Amino acid sequence: MHSIVLLNPPVVRPSEPPAGLARLCGALKKNGVECAAVDLNIEGLLHLMERREGVAPSADRWTARAEKNLTANLSLVRGPRALDNADAYRKAVLELDRLASRAHSRPGVRLGLTDYKDDSLSPLRSGDLLRAAREYTCNPFFPFFSKRIPGLLAKSNFAGISVNYLGQALSAFAIAGFIRAEFPEVRIIMGGGLITSWLSRSGWQGPFSGVVERFVAGPGEGALLSLLGVERPLAECPPDYSPFPLAGYLSPGPVLPYSASSGCWWRKCSFCPEKAEAGAYVPVAPSRALREIKGLVALERPALVHFLDNALSPAFLEEIIKDPPGAPWYGFARITRHLTDPGFCRSLKDSGCTMLKLGIESGDQGVLDRLNKGIDLGVAAAALKALRGAGIETYVYLLFGTPPENEEAARNTRDFVLANRDGIGFLNLAIFNLPIDSEDGAGLEKREFYEGDLSLYADFRHPLGWDRRVVRRFLDREFRREPAIAEILRRDPPLFTSNHAAFFSRFN
Ligand code: SF4
């Protein structure tokens, strides 16, 4: 009989448990496979911060204060007191980050609560990932995972490592290298969002056969079950969060993440990796999704449900109004006419909707049309107004430097934000990256810019001269300096941004 250990490597924002592993765990256990799951991310970060206890206080005052306040800061960030005093919460988050960043001594390593980078190793170069696997003792989490993993693998013949973000990749390969060296009989499987993106790239070669046995794209339950010898898996298996203590994560209340679909029901935006990667849209039937969520809410009693979908479908929103999950919730939605209806927005609010994340991207209609975003700016403005009227907070995403944008169009975006400022709770500003396999990149002049063989984006010469450097200057010198915009940007929770924003809604 097979047995598997599922691992979530550091570093990714430690605000909630890993939803993908919870879904795998549910499917494996329901189908009779022995399975353990461990979040090495939150455990590893806490280990880094806590192991400083008992050593002589640091010489620099900020770190010394962060060491002294560790217990109090953890308790503040994990509880409702964070919401009473935004300044204390902000200070606590920054002190925890400081502590994590000082918990290693290797030069060139930039580690914090939400990311891990190493100047000498790029997660975008397969050669560097192989080096991370070979030199696993150099990973800043080695003292932790070398003690934690052996006990887990004592009874397992498979290890599944989930890699969703670049900040996890170096540690994922260091962990794989450690397992390969210490437990050569254990078969290593890697999956997750980042691996799926790499596998979907034309030209993927994956030169990792000496380290990783098998890579899995997409949700992964089917591939894993068949690898573990389950011929006819049961279809309906809700996620299992029992391995992950929700209250131990760093959020002002326990957060339960849930995906009601994979892929995107729209999948037309020209700039989007979802389109370039051509992954299928696979929704969980809305009635089943709500059944699962309600079961999980009854069991785990979260303060907030976080829907991870790229965009919650109108069908799902209709269903959640009819059958609310029993806990406040937030997630991404597309701007559609539904959201301009004050009655619909009030019903969403009654279902527990605290915040919607909205990718508006541009305040210039010509740009939106060229990006195939399918958004009408009049509808977007009406939606922001109706959501505010219903008391639903918004987290608006804007994208600058897309191929059809020029300076005038960017100023139109600024004007759109100013005109609709009351309906915008939080803002995320991003600069466009061209997906490497994007059809829309065909007419653009790409630049020789070699980030690595695993890079998902290409550098390009902007056809209107509106390239990253000029865009950055516009954002820093003009956009961010608008007093009304600066006020919105100041509300953003430090480091945790949208993961904590719903707790700080203006309407709570
Ligand atoms: S709605 Fe979002 S996820 Fe879907 S294609 Fe557009 S940008 Fe991509």
Short mmCIF file of C-alpha atoms and ligand atoms in Angstrom, two decimals:
data_model
loop_
_atom_site.label_atom_id
_atom_site.label_comp_id
_atom_site.label_asym_id
_atom_site.label_seq_id
_atom_site.Cartn_x
_atom_site.Cartn_y
_atom_site.Cartn_z
CA MET A 1 0.00 0.00 0.00
CA HIS A 2 1.30 3.44 -0.93
CA SER A 3 1.57 6.34 1.44
CA ILE A 4 2.36 9.96 0.57
CA VAL A 5 3.50 13.11 2.35
CA LEU A 6 2.39 16.41 0.82
CA LEU A 7 4.63 19.42 1.45
CA ASN A 8 4.13 23.17 1.00
CA PRO A 9 7.64 24.71 0.77
CA PRO A 10 8.55 28.23 1.95
CA VAL A 11 8.16 31.12 1.18
CA VAL A 12 4.67 32.27 0.35
CA ARG A 13 2.45 34.65 2.35
CA PRO A 14 1.68 32.71 5.53
CA SER A 15 -1.87 34.04 5.88
CA GLU A 16 -3.87 30.87 5.20
CA PRO A 17 -3.37 27.16 4.65
CA PRO A 18 -2.45 25.77 1.20
CA ALA A 19 -5.76 25.10 -0.57
CA GLY A 20 -4.28 22.82 -3.24
CA LEU A 21 -2.81 20.47 -0.64
CA ALA A 22 -6.10 20.43 1.30
CA ARG A 23 -7.92 19.39 -1.88
CA LEU A 24 -5.36 16.66 -2.62
CA CYS A 25 -5.51 15.49 0.96
CA GLY A 26 -9.32 15.22 0.80
CA ALA A 27 -9.20 13.23 -2.45
CA LEU A 28 -6.42 10.90 -1.29
CA LYS A 29 -7.91 10.11 2.10
CA LYS A 30 -11.42 9.58 0.72
CA ASN A 31 -9.95 7.10 -1.75
CA GLY A 32 -8.17 5.17 0.97
CA VAL A 33 -4.61 6.43 0.38
CA GLU A 34 -2.60 7.07 3.52
CA CYS A 35 -1.60 10.71 3.39
CA ALA A 36 0.00 13.35 5.60
CA ALA A 37 0.29 17.02 4.72
CA VAL A 38 2.58 19.60 6.26
CA ASP A 39 2.83 23.32 5.66
CA LEU A 40 6.60 23.80 5.80
CA ASN A 41 6.01 27.46 4.93
CA ILE A 42 4.30 28.67 8.12
CA GLU A 43 6.22 26.15 10.26
CA GLY A 44 9.54 27.15 8.69
CA LEU A 45 8.93 30.88 9.07
CA LEU A 46 7.90 30.48 12.71
CA HIS A 47 10.97 28.33 13.29
CA LEU A 48 13.22 31.02 11.80
CA MET A 49 11.68 33.69 13.99
CA GLU A 50 11.43 31.67 17.18
CA ARG A 51 14.86 30.09 17.16
CA ARG A 52 16.26 33.50 17.95
CA GLU A 53 14.61 33.32 21.36
CA GLY A 54 17.17 32.68 24.05
CA VAL A 55 20.13 34.05 22.08
CA ALA A 56 21.73 37.35 23.01
CA PRO A 57 19.64 40.32 21.79
CA SER A 58 20.65 41.82 18.46
CA ALA A 59 22.81 44.88 18.34
CA ASP A 60 20.50 46.83 16.04
CA ARG A 61 17.52 48.32 17.83
CA TRP A 62 14.86 47.40 15.29
CA THR A 63 15.75 43.69 15.37
CA ALA A 64 16.17 43.74 19.16
CA ARG A 65 12.70 45.25 19.51
CA ALA A 66 11.29 42.68 17.05
CA GLU A 67 12.86 39.85 19.13
CA LYS A 68 11.42 41.23 22.34
CA ASN A 69 7.95 41.68 20.84
CA LEU A 70 7.75 38.36 18.95
CA THR A 71 5.06 36.69 21.10
CA ALA A 72 3.01 39.86 21.41
CA ASN A 73 3.29 40.58 17.67
CA LEU A 74 2.22 37.06 16.67
CA SER A 75 -0.77 37.29 18.94
CA LEU A 76 -1.71 40.73 17.63
CA VAL A 77 -1.47 39.79 13.94
CA ARG A 78 -3.42 36.58 14.53
CA GLY A 79 -6.34 38.17 16.35
CA PRO A 80 -9.11 40.74 16.10
CA ARG A 81 -7.07 43.30 18.08
CA ALA A 82 -5.25 44.00 14.81
CA LEU A 83 -8.45 45.60 13.53
CA ASP A 84 -8.74 48.06 16.43
CA ASN A 85 -5.35 49.61 15.90
CA ALA A 86 -4.08 49.70 12.32
CA ASP A 87 -0.79 51.34 13.37
CA ALA A 88 -0.01 48.62 15.93
CA TYR A 89 -0.90 45.94 13.35
CA ARG A 90 1.37 47.58 10.76
CA LYS A 91 4.26 47.79 13.24
CA ALA A 92 3.77 44.16 14.29
CA VAL A 93 3.81 42.91 10.67
CA LEU A 94 6.97 44.86 9.87
CA GLU A 95 8.73 43.64 13.02
CA LEU A 96 7.87 40.01 12.21
CA ASP A 97 9.24 40.53 8.71
CA ARG A 98 12.38 42.07 10.15
CA LEU A 99 12.90 39.06 12.38
CA ALA A 100 12.47 36.60 9.50
CA SER A 101 14.90 38.65 7.40
CA ARG A 102 17.60 38.55 10.11
CA ALA A 103 17.31 34.84 10.83
CA HIS A 104 20.04 33.76 8.42
CA SER A 105 23.59 34.87 7.78
CA ARG A 106 24.22 34.08 4.10
CA PRO A 107 25.11 37.17 2.07
CA GLY A 108 22.84 37.84 -0.91
CA VAL A 109 19.84 36.07 0.64
CA ARG A 110 16.73 38.21 0.90
CA LEU A 111 14.24 36.48 3.06
CA GLY A 112 11.12 37.82 4.68
CA LEU A 113 7.59 36.89 5.69
CA THR A 114 6.39 36.85 2.10
CA ASP A 115 9.33 36.06 -0.19
CA TYR A 116 12.70 34.36 -0.47
CA LYS A 117 15.33 35.43 -3.01
CA ASP A 118 18.97 34.59 -3.38
CA ASP A 119 21.26 36.81 -5.49
CA SER A 120 23.36 33.80 -6.50
CA LEU A 121 20.46 31.47 -7.44
CA SER A 122 17.58 32.26 -9.77
CA PRO A 123 14.36 30.23 -9.62
CA LEU A 124 14.08 30.96 -13.36
CA ARG A 125 17.19 28.95 -14.26
CA SER A 126 16.99 25.18 -14.24
CA GLY A 127 20.76 25.01 -13.55
CA ASP A 128 20.26 27.07 -10.38
CA LEU A 129 17.35 24.91 -9.24
CA LEU A 130 19.53 21.83 -9.69
CA ARG A 131 22.23 23.58 -7.67
CA ALA A 132 19.70 24.39 -4.94
CA ALA A 133 18.89 20.66 -4.88
CA ARG A 134 22.57 19.64 -4.70
CA GLU A 135 23.51 22.25 -2.12
CA TYR A 136 20.42 21.82 0.02
CA THR A 137 22.35 22.39 3.24
CA CYS A 138 22.81 26.06 2.16
CA ASN A 139 19.05 26.72 2.11
CA PRO A 140 18.08 29.01 5.04
CA PHE A 141 15.33 26.55 6.00
CA PHE A 142 17.65 23.52 6.06
CA PRO A 143 18.08 23.48 9.87
CA PHE A 144 14.28 23.28 10.10
CA PHE A 145 13.28 20.90 7.31
CA SER A 146 16.18 18.49 7.93
CA LYS A 147 14.64 17.83 11.36
CA ARG A 148 10.99 17.98 10.34
CA ILE A 149 10.97 15.81 7.21
CA PRO A 150 12.64 12.53 8.36
CA GLY A 151 9.85 11.71 10.82
CA LEU A 152 7.25 12.34 8.12
CA LEU A 153 8.92 10.08 5.59
CA ALA A 154 9.52 7.19 7.96
CA LYS A 155 6.38 5.46 6.67
CA SER A 156 5.93 7.05 3.20
CA ASN A 157 7.14 6.00 -0.21
CA PHE A 158 6.00 9.18 -2.03
CA ALA A 159 6.59 12.89 -1.39
CA GLY A 160 4.43 15.46 -3.19
CA ILE A 161 5.83 19.00 -3.29
CA SER A 162 3.51 21.84 -4.29
CA VAL A 163 5.09 24.89 -5.95
CA ASN A 164 2.82 27.80 -6.73
CA TYR A 165 5.10 30.83 -6.50
CA LEU A 166 8.66 31.71 -7.48
CA GLY A 167 9.42 32.42 -3.81
CA GLN A 168 8.89 28.69 -3.13
CA ALA A 169 10.94 27.24 -6.00
CA LEU A 170 14.46 27.32 -4.48
CA SER A 171 13.27 25.78 -1.21
CA ALA A 172 11.17 23.21 -3.09
CA PHE A 173 14.27 21.99 -4.93
CA ALA A 174 16.41 22.13 -1.78
CA ILE A 175 13.80 19.95 -0.03
CA ALA A 176 13.73 17.59 -3.03
CA GLY A 177 17.56 17.40 -2.96
CA PHE A 178 17.49 16.57 0.74
CA ILE A 179 14.88 13.83 0.28
CA ARG A 180 16.78 12.42 -2.71
CA ALA A 181 19.99 12.23 -0.64
CA GLU A 182 18.53 10.95 2.62
CA PHE A 183 15.59 8.86 1.38
CA PRO A 184 16.58 7.62 -2.10
CA GLU A 185 13.70 5.12 -2.12
CA VAL A 186 11.07 7.87 -1.84
CA ARG A 187 9.54 8.98 -5.17
CA ILE A 188 9.24 12.76 -5.53
CA ILE A 189 6.34 14.35 -7.40
CA MET A 190 6.03 18.09 -8.01
CA GLY A 191 2.92 20.04 -8.96
CA GLY A 192 1.21 23.37 -8.30
CA GLY A 193 0.56 26.58 -10.22
CA LEU A 194 4.17 27.42 -11.11
CA ILE A 195 4.90 23.88 -12.28
CA THR A 196 1.70 23.96 -14.37
CA SER A 197 2.89 27.19 -16.04
CA TRP A 198 6.31 25.67 -16.76
CA LEU A 199 4.77 22.49 -18.17
CA SER A 200 2.46 24.48 -20.44
CA ARG A 201 5.40 26.28 -22.06
CA SER A 202 6.34 25.19 -25.51
CA GLY A 203 9.88 23.91 -25.36
CA TRP A 204 9.66 22.72 -21.74
CA GLN A 205 12.38 20.16 -21.20
CA GLY A 206 12.42 19.83 -17.45
CA PRO A 207 16.01 18.65 -16.93
CA PHE A 208 15.26 17.48 -13.40
CA SER A 209 15.01 13.72 -13.81
CA GLY A 210 17.76 13.08 -11.27
CA VAL A 211 15.79 14.93 -8.61
CA VAL A 212 12.08 14.83 -9.37
CA GLU A 213 10.39 11.64 -10.52
CA ARG A 214 7.34 13.23 -12.05
CA PHE A 215 5.80 16.67 -12.66
CA VAL A 216 2.02 17.06 -12.60
CA ALA A 217 0.11 19.89 -14.33
CA GLY A 218 -3.25 21.26 -13.23
CA PRO A 219 -5.35 20.30 -10.22
CA GLY A 220 -3.44 17.01 -9.83
CA GLU A 221 -5.88 14.77 -7.95
CA GLY A 222 -6.43 12.43 -10.93
CA ALA A 223 -2.73 12.07 -11.79
CA LEU A 224 -1.74 11.51 -8.18
CA LEU A 225 -4.46 8.94 -7.49
CA SER A 226 -3.57 6.97 -10.59
CA LEU A 227 0.14 7.08 -9.66
CA LEU A 228 -0.78 5.75 -6.23
CA GLY A 229 -2.73 2.87 -7.73
CA VAL A 230 -6.33 4.08 -7.33
CA GLU A 231 -8.10 2.90 -10.49
CA ARG A 232 -11.57 4.33 -10.02
CA PRO A 233 -11.47 7.33 -7.74
CA LEU A 234 -14.58 8.65 -6.00
CA ALA A 235 -15.78 11.81 -7.73
CA GLU A 236 -16.85 14.03 -4.85
CA CYS A 237 -14.13 14.61 -2.29
CA PRO A 238 -14.23 17.86 -0.31
CA PRO A 239 -10.91 19.40 0.74
CA ASP A 240 -9.49 18.29 4.07
CA TYR A 241 -8.00 21.08 6.19
CA SER A 242 -7.43 18.94 9.28
CA PRO A 243 -3.60 18.88 8.84
CA PHE A 244 -3.47 22.69 8.94
CA PRO A 245 -4.37 24.56 12.14
CA LEU A 246 -6.21 27.60 10.72
CA ALA A 247 -5.68 29.69 13.85
CA GLY A 248 -1.89 29.34 13.55
CA TYR A 249 -1.64 31.39 10.35
CA LEU A 250 -0.84 35.09 10.32
CA SER A 251 -4.22 36.71 9.72
CA PRO A 252 -6.49 38.76 11.98
CA GLY A 253 -8.87 35.76 11.93
CA PRO A 254 -8.73 32.20 10.55
CA VAL A 255 -9.06 32.18 6.75
CA LEU A 256 -10.36 29.21 4.78
CA PRO A 257 -9.28 29.26 1.10
CA TYR A 258 -11.42 27.44 -1.45
CA SER A 259 -11.34 27.12 -5.27
CA ALA A 260 -14.72 26.79 -6.93
CA SER A 261 -13.00 26.41 -10.32
CA SER A 262 -9.67 26.14 -12.06
CA GLY A 263 -8.84 28.14 -15.18
CA CYS A 264 -10.97 31.16 -16.11
CA TRP A 265 -14.48 31.28 -17.54
CA TRP A 266 -13.61 34.38 -19.62
CA ARG A 267 -10.06 33.54 -20.75
CA LYS A 268 -9.96 36.22 -23.43
CA CYS A 269 -7.80 38.99 -21.98
CA SER A 270 -4.87 39.26 -24.34
CA PHE A 271 -2.27 39.92 -21.62
CA CYS A 272 -3.25 37.04 -19.37
CA PRO A 273 -1.16 33.90 -18.78
CA GLU A 274 -4.47 31.96 -18.47
CA LYS A 275 -5.04 32.64 -22.16
CA ALA A 276 -1.42 32.00 -23.17
CA GLU A 277 -1.31 28.73 -21.22
CA ALA A 278 -4.67 27.65 -22.69
CA GLY A 279 -5.67 25.72 -19.55
CA ALA A 280 -9.25 24.46 -19.54
CA TYR A 281 -11.90 26.08 -17.37
CA VAL A 282 -13.06 23.44 -14.91
CA PRO A 283 -15.71 24.63 -12.46
CA VAL A 284 -16.93 22.66 -9.47
CA ALA A 285 -20.74 22.61 -9.90
CA PRO A 286 -21.95 25.64 -7.86
CA SER A 287 -24.33 23.53 -5.74
CA ARG A 288 -21.54 21.07 -4.90
CA ALA A 289 -19.10 23.90 -4.19
CA LEU A 290 -21.54 25.48 -1.73
CA ARG A 291 -22.20 22.10 -0.09
CA GLU A 292 -18.47 21.61 0.41
CA ILE A 293 -17.88 25.14 1.68
CA LYS A 294 -20.75 24.95 4.16
CA GLY A 295 -19.39 21.67 5.48
CA LEU A 296 -15.93 23.18 5.87
CA VAL A 297 -17.27 26.33 7.51
CA ALA A 298 -19.19 24.22 10.06
CA LEU A 299 -16.02 22.24 10.79
CA GLU A 300 -13.34 24.93 10.75
CA ARG A 301 -15.32 28.03 11.83
CA PRO A 302 -13.25 30.50 9.75
CA ALA A 303 -13.54 34.26 10.16
CA LEU A 304 -13.34 34.57 6.38
CA VAL A 305 -13.65 32.37 3.29
CA HIS A 306 -11.20 33.29 0.52
CA PHE A 307 -12.31 32.19 -2.96
CA LEU A 308 -9.19 31.58 -5.04
CA ASP A 309 -10.88 31.47 -8.46
CA ASN A 310 -9.45 33.66 -11.22
CA ALA A 311 -12.99 35.00 -11.53
CA LEU A 312 -16.10 33.80 -9.71
CA SER A 313 -18.68 33.03 -12.38
CA PRO A 314 -22.09 34.76 -12.47
CA ALA A 315 -23.65 31.29 -11.97
CA PHE A 316 -21.65 30.83 -8.78
CA LEU A 317 -22.61 34.31 -7.53
CA GLU A 318 -26.30 33.49 -8.12
CA GLU A 319 -25.88 30.25 -6.17
CA ILE A 320 -24.07 31.82 -3.24
CA ILE A 321 -26.91 34.34 -2.89
CA LYS A 322 -29.40 31.47 -2.71
CA ASP A 323 -27.26 29.34 -0.44
CA PRO A 324 -24.80 31.49 1.59
CA PRO A 325 -21.72 29.77 3.01
CA GLY A 326 -22.35 30.87 6.61
CA ALA A 327 -19.16 32.97 6.90
CA PRO A 328 -17.98 36.26 5.41
CA TRP A 329 -16.21 35.79 2.08
CA TYR A 330 -14.22 37.54 -0.63
CA GLY A 331 -12.73 36.76 -4.04
CA PHE A 332 -12.13 37.88 -7.62
CA ALA A 333 -15.09 38.68 -9.88
CA ARG A 334 -15.29 40.09 -13.36
CA ILE A 335 -17.08 43.37 -13.87
CA THR A 336 -20.42 42.37 -15.39
CA ARG A 337 -23.82 44.09 -15.53
CA HIS A 338 -24.97 42.02 -12.53
CA LEU A 339 -22.74 44.16 -10.34
CA THR A 340 -24.42 47.39 -11.42
CA ASP A 341 -27.73 46.23 -9.90
CA PRO A 342 -28.02 47.61 -6.34
CA GLY A 343 -30.43 44.78 -5.41
CA PHE A 344 -27.98 42.12 -6.64
CA CYS A 345 -25.14 43.77 -4.71
CA ARG A 346 -27.26 43.91 -1.52
CA SER A 347 -28.03 40.20 -1.93
CA LEU A 348 -24.31 39.50 -2.35
CA LYS A 349 -23.63 41.46 0.82
CA ASP A 350 -26.35 39.46 2.63
CA SER A 351 -24.62 36.25 1.50
CA GLY A 352 -21.51 37.39 3.40
CA CYS A 353 -19.59 39.13 0.60
CA THR A 354 -17.13 41.47 2.32
CA MET A 355 -14.90 42.39 -0.58
CA LEU A 356 -14.60 41.80 -4.33
CA LYS A 357 -11.30 41.92 -6.15
CA LEU A 358 -11.83 43.49 -9.57
CA GLY A 359 -9.36 43.54 -12.47
CA ILE A 360 -10.34 46.78 -14.17
CA GLU A 361 -6.80 47.19 -15.54
CA SER A 362 -7.29 50.49 -17.40
CA GLY A 363 -9.46 53.60 -17.33
CA ASP A 364 -9.15 54.00 -21.08
CA GLN A 365 -11.88 52.32 -23.14
CA GLY A 366 -9.67 51.96 -26.22
CA VAL A 367 -7.03 50.12 -24.21
CA LEU A 368 -9.62 47.83 -22.61
CA ASP A 369 -11.05 46.98 -26.02
CA ARG A 370 -7.63 46.24 -27.49
CA LEU A 371 -6.86 44.00 -24.50
CA ASN A 372 -10.14 42.17 -25.08
CA LYS A 373 -10.97 42.73 -21.45
CA GLY A 374 -14.73 42.78 -22.12
CA ILE A 375 -15.29 45.68 -19.73
CA ASP A 376 -17.27 48.83 -20.41
CA LEU A 377 -16.03 51.72 -18.27
CA GLY A 378 -19.57 53.00 -17.71
CA VAL A 379 -20.50 49.58 -16.35
CA ALA A 380 -17.36 49.53 -14.19
CA ALA A 381 -18.19 52.94 -12.67
CA ALA A 382 -21.80 51.88 -12.01
CA ALA A 383 -20.59 48.62 -10.43
CA LEU A 384 -18.19 50.45 -8.08
CA LYS A 385 -21.06 52.72 -7.02
CA ALA A 386 -23.53 49.86 -6.48
CA LEU A 387 -20.97 47.82 -4.51
CA ARG A 388 -20.19 50.77 -2.28
CA GLY A 389 -23.93 51.36 -1.79
CA ALA A 390 -24.28 47.76 -0.63
CA GLY A 391 -21.28 48.02 1.72
CA ILE A 392 -19.02 45.69 -0.27
CA GLU A 393 -15.36 46.74 -0.30
CA THR A 394 -13.40 46.65 -3.57
CA TYR A 395 -9.76 45.83 -4.32
CA VAL A 396 -9.09 47.19 -7.79
CA TYR A 397 -6.24 45.94 -10.00
CA LEU A 398 -4.70 48.24 -12.60
CA LEU A 399 -2.17 47.31 -15.26
CA PHE A 400 0.12 49.88 -16.85
CA GLY A 401 2.42 49.63 -19.86
CA THR A 402 0.31 47.22 -21.93
CA PRO A 403 1.07 47.36 -25.68
CA PRO A 404 -1.93 49.59 -26.60
CA GLU A 405 -1.40 52.03 -23.69
CA ASN A 406 0.34 55.39 -24.03
CA GLU A 407 0.81 58.23 -21.58
CA GLU A 408 -2.54 59.81 -22.39
CA ALA A 409 -4.34 56.51 -21.81
CA ALA A 410 -2.52 56.10 -18.48
CA ARG A 411 -3.75 59.57 -17.49
CA ASN A 412 -7.27 58.44 -18.37
CA THR A 413 -6.78 55.62 -15.87
CA ARG A 414 -5.73 58.16 -13.26
CA ASP A 415 -8.84 60.22 -14.04
CA PHE A 416 -11.07 57.13 -13.81
CA VAL A 417 -9.69 56.35 -10.36
CA LEU A 418 -10.16 59.94 -9.21
CA ALA A 419 -13.73 60.05 -10.52
CA ASN A 420 -14.60 56.76 -8.79
CA ARG A 421 -12.41 57.08 -5.69
CA ASP A 422 -15.30 56.54 -3.24
CA GLY A 423 -16.00 53.14 -4.74
CA ILE A 424 -12.37 51.99 -4.53
CA GLY A 425 -11.16 50.58 -1.23
CA PHE A 426 -7.73 49.35 -2.24
CA LEU A 427 -5.56 49.55 -5.34
CA ASN A 428 -2.98 47.22 -6.83
CA LEU A 429 -0.72 48.79 -9.47
CA ALA A 430 1.19 46.47 -11.77
CA ILE A 431 3.44 46.94 -14.78
CA PHE A 432 2.72 44.72 -17.77
CA ASN A 433 4.73 41.56 -18.38
CA LEU A 434 4.43 39.87 -21.76
CA PRO A 435 3.69 36.14 -21.38
CA ILE A 436 6.40 34.37 -23.35
CA ASP A 437 4.01 32.26 -25.43
CA SER A 438 1.39 34.97 -25.90
CA GLU A 439 -0.16 35.21 -29.38
CA ASP A 440 -0.36 38.96 -28.86
CA GLY A 441 3.39 39.16 -28.56
CA ALA A 442 3.79 38.02 -32.17
CA GLY A 443 3.71 41.56 -33.60
CA LEU A 444 6.01 43.01 -30.94
CA GLU A 445 9.74 43.42 -31.11
CA LYS A 446 11.12 41.22 -28.37
CA ARG A 447 14.38 42.15 -26.71
CA GLU A 448 17.31 39.95 -25.92
CA PHE A 449 16.77 39.75 -22.21
CA TYR A 450 17.78 36.45 -20.78
CA GLU A 451 16.25 35.98 -17.37
CA GLY A 452 16.52 32.22 -17.49
CA ASP A 453 15.30 29.14 -19.37
CA LEU A 454 12.25 28.92 -17.09
CA SER A 455 11.18 32.54 -17.47
CA LEU A 456 7.45 32.91 -18.18
CA TYR A 457 7.73 36.44 -19.55
CA ALA A 458 9.62 38.13 -22.38
CA ASP A 459 10.95 41.66 -22.51
CA PHE A 460 9.71 43.71 -25.48
CA ARG A 461 10.12 47.11 -27.08
CA HIS A 462 6.90 49.03 -26.41
CA PRO A 463 5.42 50.03 -29.78
CA LEU A 464 4.49 53.50 -28.45
CA GLY A 465 7.67 54.07 -26.44
CA TRP A 466 5.75 53.60 -23.20
CA ASP A 467 8.19 51.11 -21.70
CA ARG A 468 8.69 49.98 -18.11
CA ARG A 469 11.15 52.71 -17.16
CA VAL A 470 8.85 55.53 -18.30
CA VAL A 471 5.79 53.83 -16.84
CA ARG A 472 7.53 53.46 -13.48
CA ARG A 473 8.42 57.14 -13.53
CA PHE A 474 4.82 58.09 -14.34
CA LEU A 475 3.56 55.94 -11.46
CA ASP A 476 6.10 57.29 -8.96
CA ARG A 477 6.09 60.93 -9.94
CA GLU A 478 2.50 61.42 -10.97
CA PHE A 479 0.00 58.66 -10.30
CA ARG A 480 0.94 57.78 -6.72
CA ARG A 481 1.29 61.45 -5.81
CA GLU A 482 -2.34 62.33 -6.45
CA PRO A 483 -3.56 62.94 -2.88
CA ALA A 484 -6.79 60.92 -3.32
CA ILE A 485 -4.87 58.01 -4.85
CA ALA A 486 -2.15 58.20 -2.20
CA GLU A 487 -4.87 57.93 0.45
CA ILE A 488 -6.23 54.73 -1.14
CA LEU A 489 -2.71 53.26 -1.45
CA ARG A 490 -1.97 53.99 2.22
CA ARG A 491 -4.85 51.71 3.25
CA ASP A 492 -3.14 48.65 1.77
CA PRO A 493 -2.07 46.25 4.53
CA PRO A 494 1.75 46.00 4.49
CA LEU A 495 3.17 42.82 2.92
CA PHE A 496 -0.11 40.88 3.18
CA THR A 497 -1.99 43.34 0.88
CA SER A 498 -5.15 41.73 -0.55
CA ASN A 499 -4.83 38.70 1.77
CA HIS A 500 -5.64 40.92 4.75
CA ALA A 501 -7.54 43.74 3.04
CA ALA A 502 -11.04 42.29 3.61
CA PHE A 503 -10.38 42.49 7.37
CA PHE A 504 -9.79 46.22 6.98
CA SER A 505 -12.82 47.00 4.81
CA ARG A 506 -14.24 50.48 5.35
CA PHE A 507 -17.64 48.84 5.82
CA ASN A 508 -16.80 46.32 8.56
S1 SF4 B 1 -10.61 37.55 -16.44
FE1 SF4 B 1 -8.66 37.49 -15.34
S2 SF4 B 1 -8.01 35.34 -15.38
FE2 SF4 B 1 -9.65 35.60 -16.91
S3 SF4 B 1 -8.60 35.95 -18.84
FE3 SF4 B 1 -9.03 37.96 -17.98
S4 SF4 B 1 -7.23 38.50 -16.72
FE4 SF4 B 1 -7.13 36.31 -17.19
#
